Amino acid sequence: MIRFDGVSKVYKSGNRPALHDATLEVKPGEFVFLVGASGSGKSSFLRLILREERSSTGIIHVLGQDLGRLSNRKVPSYRRNLGVVFQDFRLLPTKTVFDNVAFALRVLGQSEAYIYDAVPEVLGLVGLGNKENRLPHELSGGEQQRVAIARAVVNKPAILLADEPTGNLDPATSAGIMDVLRNINAAGTTVLMATHDTAIVNDMKRRVVELSDGRIVRDEAGGQYQTRANPIFVDDSFPTRADSQPIAIEPIDFDPIPAFDPMTPTSEAVDLSYLDRLEEDPL
Amino acid sequence: MKMSFVLIEAWNGVRRNISMVVSVILVTLVSLTFVGSAALLQLQIGNMKSYWYDKAQVAVYLCTQYSTLGACDQQEASADQIAAVQAQLDSDTLTPYIDKWYFESHDDAYKNFTKQFKGSPVVDLVTPDLLPQTFWVNLKDPTQSALIFEALGGMSGVESVIDQRSYLDGIFSMLNAASLTAVGLAVLMLVAAALLIATTIRLSAFSRRRELAIMRLVGASNWFIQTPFIVEGVVAATIGSVLACGAIAGIVVFFVDGFLASALPTTSFITLADIWIVFPGLLFAGAVLAATSAYVAISRYLRV
């Protein structure tokens, strides 16, 4: 279904490869977690599958297509076999839930009759059957991500790629999203999900592929997030000093409302890098 | 249904950048008005050329007793010499090229002169013997006046051979220069229009970047993504072209046929009926210009 053979990716400006000699095979119907620190190559991995980038060396086969030989002209029809979900949802703010999902079908030229059949069905699948006419800003983050998932799978893709889909969501909401993804996977769709979320990976007990500095350092079925390569999250067995004393903590007077500084970016960091590529001068 | 979706997207684009669309319309209007005016000037030149060239004759001036030019030696052309020139004009070598000719005597020349310069003091200074006798020749093809020069130019009794077209050429080359200037300005304006359309489309694409990113992700064909932008550019440019056609029609009806024609009644001017041919050209030029620059601009966003 997805096969990487010795794939490396070097960006023009980067001095070290984003992906280094990656070899991997994903079988139909699998659910694979892609874990690793920021900058470990997870996003490059997904972008290569999406054919937003071409590999520098090595061969990538997806759904029987050699992506290195896929002409630009054929990329759109290739992408119809993939669904994609992002951390920042990427919904159209002026369109209703129904129209957001229908957009994916309309741009492919599906008939309205088909759209009025398929969209309510997929919205039911993600648990939003009664919110067709809401606008995205009227929904919670978890509900917005469900809309994004509905849009990704309404076209019945063979593969669903999810780039930190729970990154902006609290644990309870994330669990709901994971139920949806599990159902989609159970219906036969291969799911590839990049994540930082320890709890989710540990709960699901699915295949885990770990990337570190662009290399695949671990690939185990029914894996855990925590390993020696991921020491940041390894805390259970962390040795403590035997003679450590509890530290007395002085109560501090916090300013209850922090001063608003318009120059400080909000904590909800959103990946807008794809916008940069739209800002080039056309001539 | 697919087409309606494309048109709705194009309409949204127009609505979101109304000021840029208006500037595209205006720049297209001005540049195509220049293009159209240049075309009109060319039509007018062609019109005047065929009118005047048909009237233009070759004059074979004969010697007078005061003339020192050509083969003249202050001797009036003799009857033999006149007969020789006449024989040349009637000879088999020249007749196939000559439509008709007539002879103008001293008295005829004087009559025409006094009529032409009636009321001018110069009339009192001129006597019939000052004005040369002339053979006026109308050629079947006015461009072949060189034949007459060759055949008659060196003959005794002939003062000079003048093609009246040489007077007209000066006027026409001036008009030509004016129309070339208009074309030059039009080209500059068209370049500006093309760049402005590209910028407008780029802004339009930027304001729709989310839709574009999603369209690309779900695998919409490039054709489907491009078409609304190209339609947007073409619609704006076509409105500009239609206005330019209106402006040119206005120039012809009110300035040329209204003002110029009454000021210069002897000259034949182009009319609205003559310039219909220009309008489809302008509309086509505007649409092609817009489609090309919009296509180039939007292609940058579609590289996968």
XYZ file of C-alpha atoms in Angstrom:
587
model
C 0.000 0.000 0.000
C 2.792 2.397 1.011
C 6.397 1.368 0.477
C 9.522 3.448 1.086
C 12.791 2.035 -0.276
C 15.872 3.851 0.978
C 14.135 7.217 0.798
C 16.070 10.384 1.641
C 14.823 13.944 1.461
C 17.162 16.934 1.548
C 15.678 20.422 1.387
C 17.563 23.008 -0.595
C 18.205 25.258 2.384
C 18.663 22.489 4.919
C 22.131 21.266 5.772
C 20.999 17.902 7.057
C 18.447 15.567 5.490
C 14.851 15.770 6.690
C 14.587 12.059 6.009
C 17.525 9.694 5.819
C 17.475 6.305 4.106
C 13.971 5.421 5.253
C 12.692 1.964 4.360
C 9.189 1.006 5.427
C 6.136 -0.873 4.280
C 2.551 -0.224 5.334
C -0.021 -2.896 4.483
C -3.659 -2.241 3.579
C -5.864 -1.684 6.599
C -3.025 -0.943 8.999
C -3.101 1.832 11.618
C 0.367 3.314 11.987
C 1.572 5.965 14.421
C 4.470 8.117 13.345
C 6.159 9.482 16.453
C 9.211 11.581 17.143
C 10.264 15.021 18.325
C 9.541 18.136 16.296
C 11.844 18.243 13.296
C 12.378 14.493 13.320
C 10.932 14.152 9.823
C 7.308 13.168 10.453
C 5.849 15.956 8.377
C 8.327 15.379 5.544
C 7.246 11.757 5.598
C 3.603 12.708 5.114
C 4.403 15.362 2.522
C 6.303 12.793 0.483
C 3.307 10.457 0.504
C 1.059 13.376 -0.504
C 3.513 14.079 -3.323
C 3.862 17.675 -2.177
C 7.570 16.916 -2.313
C 9.619 14.487 -4.332
C 12.200 12.303 -2.607
C 15.846 13.231 -3.196
C 16.861 9.592 -3.471
C 15.048 6.293 -3.048
C 11.727 5.058 -4.357
C 8.259 5.609 -2.901
C 5.366 3.421 -4.004
C 1.849 4.340 -2.909
C -1.173 2.399 -4.164
C 0.950 0.848 -6.883
C 2.191 4.222 -8.178
C 5.861 5.126 -8.281
C 5.651 8.694 -6.959
C 9.026 9.592 -8.474
C 7.600 8.890 -11.918
C 4.193 10.436 -11.327
C 3.892 13.489 -13.595
C 2.629 16.751 -12.125
C -0.412 16.470 -14.309
C -1.423 13.211 -12.677
C -0.925 14.385 -9.092
C -4.527 15.669 -8.670
C -6.070 12.359 -9.649
C -3.545 10.516 -7.447
C -4.497 12.670 -4.431
C -8.133 11.675 -4.749
C -7.080 8.371 -3.195
C -5.747 10.118 -0.100
C -7.538 11.899 2.738
C -5.628 14.405 4.839
C -6.303 15.876 8.287
C -4.232 18.606 9.933
C -3.717 19.978 13.403
C -5.291 23.306 12.389
C -8.401 21.747 10.748
C -8.199 24.004 7.659
C -11.932 24.521 7.273
C -13.394 27.275 5.109
C -14.697 29.819 7.634
C -17.473 31.171 5.415
C -18.981 27.812 4.522
C -21.267 25.695 6.669
C -20.311 22.245 7.920
C -22.282 20.685 5.077
C -20.661 22.920 2.454
C -17.189 22.357 3.843
C -17.585 18.619 3.410
C -19.442 19.013 0.114
C -16.621 21.254 -1.183
C -14.356 18.210 -1.485
C -16.946 16.533 -3.704
C -17.948 19.634 -5.670
C -14.395 20.367 -6.768
C -14.255 16.828 -8.109
C -17.403 17.465 -10.102
C -19.745 15.098 -8.235
C -23.447 15.515 -8.853
C -25.569 17.362 -6.273
C -27.694 14.248 -5.848
C -24.629 12.251 -4.847
C -23.449 15.063 -2.547
C -26.813 15.198 -0.722
C -26.496 11.466 -0.211
C -22.861 11.187 0.805
C -22.354 14.237 3.033
C -25.049 13.492 5.658
C -23.843 9.908 5.752
C -20.235 10.845 6.481
C -21.300 13.519 8.983
C -23.234 10.802 10.802
C -20.115 8.630 10.793
C -18.099 11.329 12.598
C -20.968 12.116 14.986
C -22.055 15.496 13.607
C -25.340 14.449 12.036
C -27.254 17.340 13.618
C -24.792 20.177 12.914
C -24.877 20.401 9.118
C -25.804 24.078 9.014
C -23.381 25.423 11.594
C -20.423 27.561 10.634
C -16.966 26.401 11.770
C -16.580 29.169 14.379
C -19.761 27.990 16.064
C -18.220 24.590 16.739
C -15.767 23.379 19.382
C -12.260 22.378 18.334
C -13.120 18.701 18.526
C -16.194 19.210 16.360
C -14.178 21.207 13.823
C -11.681 18.368 13.587
C -14.563 15.952 13.025
C -15.683 18.123 10.106
C -12.143 18.023 8.730
C -12.105 14.235 9.063
C -15.483 14.011 7.353
C -14.126 16.092 4.478
C -11.044 13.876 4.262
C -12.991 10.616 4.068
C -16.143 11.659 2.180
C -14.379 10.721 -1.038
C -13.746 7.222 0.380
C -9.957 7.355 0.122
C -7.822 4.247 0.527
C -5.390 6.035 2.838
C -5.994 8.642 5.545
C -3.025 10.793 6.551
C -3.347 12.655 9.853
C -0.737 15.226 10.875
C -1.132 15.691 14.648
C -4.925 15.720 14.441
C -5.244 15.990 18.232
C -2.503 18.579 18.653
C -4.921 21.396 19.489
C -7.387 19.336 21.507
C -7.755 18.356 25.150
C -7.377 14.664 26.124
C -11.101 13.883 26.381
C -11.838 15.449 22.969
C -8.787 13.697 21.526
C -10.160 10.354 22.677
C -13.359 11.090 20.740
C -11.368 11.899 17.619
C -9.391 8.685 18.022
C -12.680 6.720 18.195
C -13.636 8.234 14.850
C -10.253 7.370 13.339
C -10.472 3.843 14.746
C -13.894 3.379 13.126
C -12.606 4.642 9.810
C -9.679 2.243 10.045
C -12.016 -0.609 10.967
C -13.983 0.107 7.788
C -10.842 -0.690 5.793
C -9.036 2.611 5.384
C -5.296 2.598 6.050
C -4.480 5.306 8.624
C -1.103 6.956 9.037
C -1.015 9.378 11.958
C 1.845 11.611 13.077
C 1.510 12.546 16.726
C 3.146 13.743 19.924
C 0.335 12.483 22.084
C 1.785 9.883 24.456
C -1.500 8.808 25.974
C -3.152 8.108 22.638
C -0.299 5.986 21.317
C -0.090 4.011 24.537
C -3.852 3.430 24.647
C -4.268 2.340 21.045
C -1.472 -0.251 21.047
C -0.977 -0.093 17.288
C 2.103 -0.162 15.135
C 4.540 2.637 16.060
C 7.220 3.991 13.736
C 9.625 6.308 15.504
C 11.676 8.910 13.669
C 14.694 10.684 15.090
C 16.735 13.160 13.050
C 15.188 11.817 9.868
C 15.997 8.179 10.585
C 13.580 5.387 11.411
C 14.883 4.260 14.791
C 12.066 1.939 15.794
C 9.193 0.085 14.116
C 7.174 -2.177 16.362
C 3.685 -3.592 16.223
C 1.533 -2.802 19.267
C 4.189 -0.307 20.351
C 4.389 2.322 23.044
C 5.349 5.937 22.714
C 7.928 5.803 25.476
C 11.385 4.488 24.698
C 14.952 5.414 25.351
C 15.028 7.429 22.139
C 12.208 9.542 23.522
C 13.613 10.408 26.962
C 11.555 13.586 27.258
C 8.450 11.556 27.862
C 10.101 8.745 29.810
C 9.454 9.558 33.430
C 8.173 6.470 35.255
C 11.579 4.888 35.647
C 13.534 8.114 35.907
C 15.999 7.677 38.806
C 15.447 10.092 41.685
C 18.009 11.055 44.233
C 17.518 9.058 47.409
C 18.354 12.004 49.599
C 16.072 14.431 47.842
C 13.989 16.540 50.136
C 10.652 18.056 49.301
C 11.148 21.694 48.498
C 9.076 24.191 50.355
C 7.197 26.304 47.849
C 6.515 29.892 48.714
C 3.076 31.054 47.633
C 3.393 33.673 44.944
C 0.973 36.491 44.224
C 0.050 35.966 40.619
C -1.523 38.770 38.711
C -4.916 37.135 38.076
C -5.260 38.643 34.581
C -2.031 38.695 32.576
C -1.391 41.940 30.754
C -2.366 41.667 27.106
C 0.513 42.097 24.737
C -0.579 42.191 21.092
C 2.965 41.451 19.915
C 3.127 38.105 21.657
C 1.775 35.295 19.559
C -0.976 33.268 21.119
C -0.238 29.778 22.324
C -2.341 28.227 19.604
C 0.432 27.975 17.101
C -0.954 27.140 13.691
C 1.070 25.844 10.793
C 0.662 28.467 8.100
C 3.775 27.590 6.142
C 1.660 26.519 3.219
C 0.580 30.147 2.845
C 4.142 31.269 2.171
C 4.191 29.354 -1.038
C 1.199 31.329 -2.234
C 2.889 34.687 -1.795
C 5.404 34.539 -4.600
C 5.144 37.072 -7.352
C 3.372 35.558 -10.346
C 5.704 36.850 -13.046
C -23.367 21.923 -12.450
C -19.603 21.849 -12.546
C -19.647 24.997 -14.655
C -21.993 26.762 -12.250
C -19.583 26.064 -9.397
C -16.742 27.568 -11.456
C -18.828 30.665 -12.247
C -19.826 31.141 -8.610
C -16.173 30.969 -7.583
C -15.253 33.501 -10.285
C -18.030 35.834 -9.128
C -16.772 35.587 -5.529
C -13.323 36.554 -6.775
C -14.678 39.622 -8.568
C -16.677 40.631 -5.496
C -13.703 40.332 -3.155
C -11.339 42.502 -5.207
C -13.742 44.969 -6.719
C -11.216 47.840 -6.738
C -8.598 45.790 -8.576
C -11.204 44.597 -11.041
C -12.218 48.209 -11.697
C -8.599 49.163 -12.335
C -8.224 46.239 -14.740
C -11.331 47.466 -16.557
C -9.952 51.010 -16.787
C -6.475 50.026 -17.943
C -7.934 47.688 -20.545
C -10.292 50.453 -21.643
C -7.486 52.990 -22.123
C -5.031 50.627 -23.792
C -7.567 49.154 -26.184
C -8.849 52.639 -27.023
C -5.306 53.452 -28.140
C -5.100 50.245 -30.134
C -8.484 50.965 -31.707
C -7.569 54.567 -32.506
C -4.417 53.410 -34.244
C -6.511 50.982 -36.256
C -8.965 53.768 -37.112
C -6.152 56.028 -38.235
C -4.844 53.260 -40.482
C -8.310 52.746 -41.943
C -8.621 56.481 -42.510
C -5.217 56.616 -44.187
C -6.179 53.716 -46.432
C -9.462 55.415 -47.192
C -7.799 58.720 -48.115
C -5.081 56.979 -50.098
C -7.503 55.205 -52.359
C -9.546 58.404 -52.712
C -6.661 60.719 -53.543
C -4.414 58.323 -55.385
C -7.228 57.686 -57.840
C -7.459 61.408 -58.440
C -3.701 61.868 -58.601
C -2.377 62.376 -62.120
C 1.007 62.524 -63.739
C 1.661 65.957 -65.191
C 3.925 66.308 -68.230
C 4.832 69.994 -68.279
C 6.048 71.378 -71.603
C 8.613 74.103 -72.047
C 7.664 77.788 -72.011
C 9.773 80.631 -73.327
C 10.851 81.449 -69.769
C 11.718 77.951 -68.719
C 15.314 76.779 -68.262
C 14.555 73.427 -66.635
C 14.927 69.988 -68.221
C 15.467 70.026 -71.955
C 14.144 73.572 -72.243
C 16.358 76.400 -73.370
C 13.955 79.346 -72.980
C 12.195 78.018 -76.053
C 8.486 77.424 -76.269
C 7.767 73.772 -77.088
C 7.210 73.537 -80.791
C 4.198 71.915 -82.465
C 6.455 69.044 -83.579
C 7.665 68.434 -80.087
C 4.089 68.421 -78.760
C 3.096 66.000 -81.492
C 6.037 63.734 -80.571
C 4.957 63.625 -76.920
C 1.406 62.906 -77.973
C 2.633 60.113 -80.259
C 4.527 58.579 -77.330
C 1.384 58.653 -75.163
C -0.561 56.924 -77.916
C 2.213 54.421 -78.685
C 1.714 50.691 -78.123
C 4.254 50.627 -75.295
C 2.402 53.136 -73.111
C -1.286 52.736 -73.928
C -1.733 49.529 -71.874
C -0.819 51.514 -68.737
C -2.701 54.718 -69.446
C -6.317 55.084 -68.473
C -6.747 58.419 -70.231
C -4.899 61.649 -70.909
C -5.787 65.150 -71.970
C -3.955 68.218 -73.145
C -4.129 71.547 -71.318
C -3.244 74.576 -73.401
C -1.919 77.921 -72.086
C -5.448 79.331 -72.058
C -6.972 76.303 -70.298
C -4.199 76.472 -67.714
C -4.826 80.174 -67.177
C -8.562 79.570 -66.772
C -7.994 76.858 -64.192
C -5.421 79.016 -62.440
C -7.655 82.047 -62.146
C -10.480 79.844 -60.922
C -8.307 78.159 -58.327
C -6.710 81.338 -56.994
C -9.721 83.599 -57.422
C -9.411 86.757 -55.312
C -5.687 86.328 -54.776
C -3.391 89.124 -56.020
C -1.201 86.535 -57.727
C -3.804 86.293 -60.488
C -2.926 89.806 -61.660
C 0.745 88.865 -62.096
C 0.137 85.767 -64.173
C -0.314 85.734 -67.932
C -1.231 82.669 -69.992
C 2.231 82.369 -71.517
C 3.788 81.935 -68.060
C 1.824 78.751 -67.423
C 3.144 75.665 -69.227
C 1.107 73.587 -71.599
C 0.530 70.249 -69.920
C -0.369 66.664 -70.731
C -2.403 65.313 -67.761
C -2.125 61.528 -67.634
C -4.305 59.186 -65.560
C -2.629 55.824 -65.111
C -4.485 52.552 -64.753
C -2.152 51.706 -61.870
C -1.091 54.936 -60.147
C 2.080 53.327 -58.795
C 3.571 52.971 -62.262
C 4.363 56.596 -62.875
C 8.014 55.650 -63.410
C 7.058 54.471 -66.919
C 6.006 57.988 -67.883
C 9.193 59.433 -66.402
C 11.262 57.061 -68.485
C 9.351 57.504 -71.715
C 8.813 61.272 -71.632
C 11.256 62.718 -69.120
C 14.159 63.212 -71.546
C 12.191 64.315 -74.600
C 12.890 67.707 -76.085
C 10.192 70.225 -75.328
C 9.345 68.535 -72.022
C 10.160 70.645 -68.985
C 9.390 68.097 -66.256
C 7.246 65.112 -65.360
C 5.623 65.289 -61.915
C 3.643 62.577 -60.124
C 1.111 64.298 -57.887
C 1.306 61.349 -55.529
C 4.649 62.643 -54.342
C 2.805 65.589 -52.706
C 0.401 63.212 -50.950
C 3.118 60.916 -49.628
C 4.347 63.596 -47.238
C 0.906 63.934 -45.673
C 0.429 60.205 -45.442
C 3.812 59.605 -43.847
C 2.877 62.158 -41.171
C -0.412 60.384 -40.490
C 1.463 57.090 -40.428
C 3.850 58.435 -37.815
C 0.870 59.495 -35.690
C -0.681 56.055 -35.915
C 2.652 54.420 -35.056
C 2.862 56.634 -31.972
C -0.598 55.487 -30.964
C 0.486 51.878 -31.468
C 3.582 52.458 -29.323
C 1.517 53.930 -26.487
C -0.971 51.114 -26.877
C 1.779 48.501 -26.499
C 3.004 50.148 -23.280
C -0.547 50.270 -21.948
C -1.110 46.649 -22.893
C 1.999 45.622 -20.961
C 0.669 47.558 -17.971
C -2.712 45.902 -18.407
C -1.166 42.429 -18.540
C 0.860 43.045 -15.362
C -2.141 44.521 -13.598
C -4.310 41.553 -14.515
C -1.596 39.213 -13.226
C -1.413 41.154 -9.950
C -5.173 41.159 -9.571
C -5.333 37.436 -10.096
C -2.512 36.936 -7.617
C -4.402 38.944 -4.998
C -7.533 37.045 -5.796
C -5.679 33.768 -5.372
C -4.221 35.018 -2.110
C -7.625 35.890 -0.728
C -8.768 32.391 -1.655
C -5.615 30.586 -0.519
C -7.501 28.350 1.915
C -9.860 27.149 -0.784
C -6.906 26.652 -3.130
C -4.944 24.644 -0.568
C -7.962 22.441 0.133
C -8.733 22.014 -3.568
C -5.188 20.836 -4.130
C -5.350 18.458 -1.173
C -8.551 16.801 -2.258
C -7.223 16.423 -5.786
C -9.170 18.976 -7.812
C -7.798 19.102 -11.347
C -5.651 22.066 -12.313
C -8.234 22.972 -14.918
C -10.873 23.211 -12.225
C -8.715 25.372 -9.963
C -7.533 27.711 -12.728
C -10.749 28.324 -14.571
C -12.449 30.638 -12.043
C -9.397 32.914 -12.026
C -9.116 32.981 -15.795
C -12.852 33.677 -16.059
C -12.428 36.493 -13.556
C -9.636 38.105 -15.578
C -11.436 37.624 -18.874
C -14.688 39.090 -17.539
C -12.903 42.210 -16.261
C -10.938 42.655 -19.481
C -14.020 42.066 -21.634
C -15.908 44.799 -19.785
C -12.919 47.054 -20.493
C -12.904 46.035 -24.174
C -16.615 46.713 -24.556
C -16.126 50.174 -23.040
C -13.172 50.749 -25.387
C -15.398 49.841 -28.360
C -17.941 52.332 -27.052
C -15.254 55.018 -26.725
C -14.080 54.429 -30.285
C -17.616 54.500 -31.639
C -18.038 57.785 -29.764
C -14.856 59.219 -31.292
C -16.016 58.284 -34.784
C -19.591 59.501 -34.429
C -19.003 62.733 -32.533
C -15.464 63.806 -33.492
C -14.781 62.383 -36.948
C -18.230 62.352 -38.536
C -19.554 65.233 -36.447
C -16.698 67.716 -36.204
C -14.050 66.806 -38.786
C -16.455 65.968 -41.588
C -18.183 69.357 -41.338
C -14.862 71.177 -40.968
C -13.299 69.464 -43.984
C -16.232 68.671 -46.276
C -14.089 67.680 -49.287
C -12.312 64.847 -47.431
C -13.940 61.485 -47.159
C -13.892 60.210 -43.582
C -14.499 56.782 -42.102
C -17.963 56.195 -40.731
C -19.340 53.909 -38.040
C -20.126 51.343 -40.726
C -16.423 51.142 -41.663
C -15.208 50.411 -38.129
C -17.371 47.430 -37.192
C -14.423 45.380 -38.325
C -12.318 46.804 -35.453
C -14.639 45.770 -32.587
C -14.330 41.964 -32.748
C -10.571 42.416 -32.921
C -10.538 44.532 -29.770
C -12.788 42.143 -27.847
C -10.632 39.225 -28.916
C -7.407 41.037 -28.010
C -8.733 41.931 -24.551
C -9.906 38.409 -23.825
C -6.682 36.775 -25.029
C -4.552 39.237 -23.076
C -6.510 38.611 -19.871
C -6.649 34.851 -20.274
C -2.918 34.621 -20.925
C -1.786 36.791 -18.050
C -4.292 35.219 -15.643
C -3.124 31.775 -16.702
C 0.528 32.670 -16.164
C -0.242 34.233 -12.780
C -2.308 31.341 -11.481
C 0.031 28.657 -12.796
C 2.550 29.740 -10.172
C 0.144 28.593 -7.481
C -0.524 25.241 -9.000
C 2.964 23.786 -9.059
C 2.703 20.578 -7.148
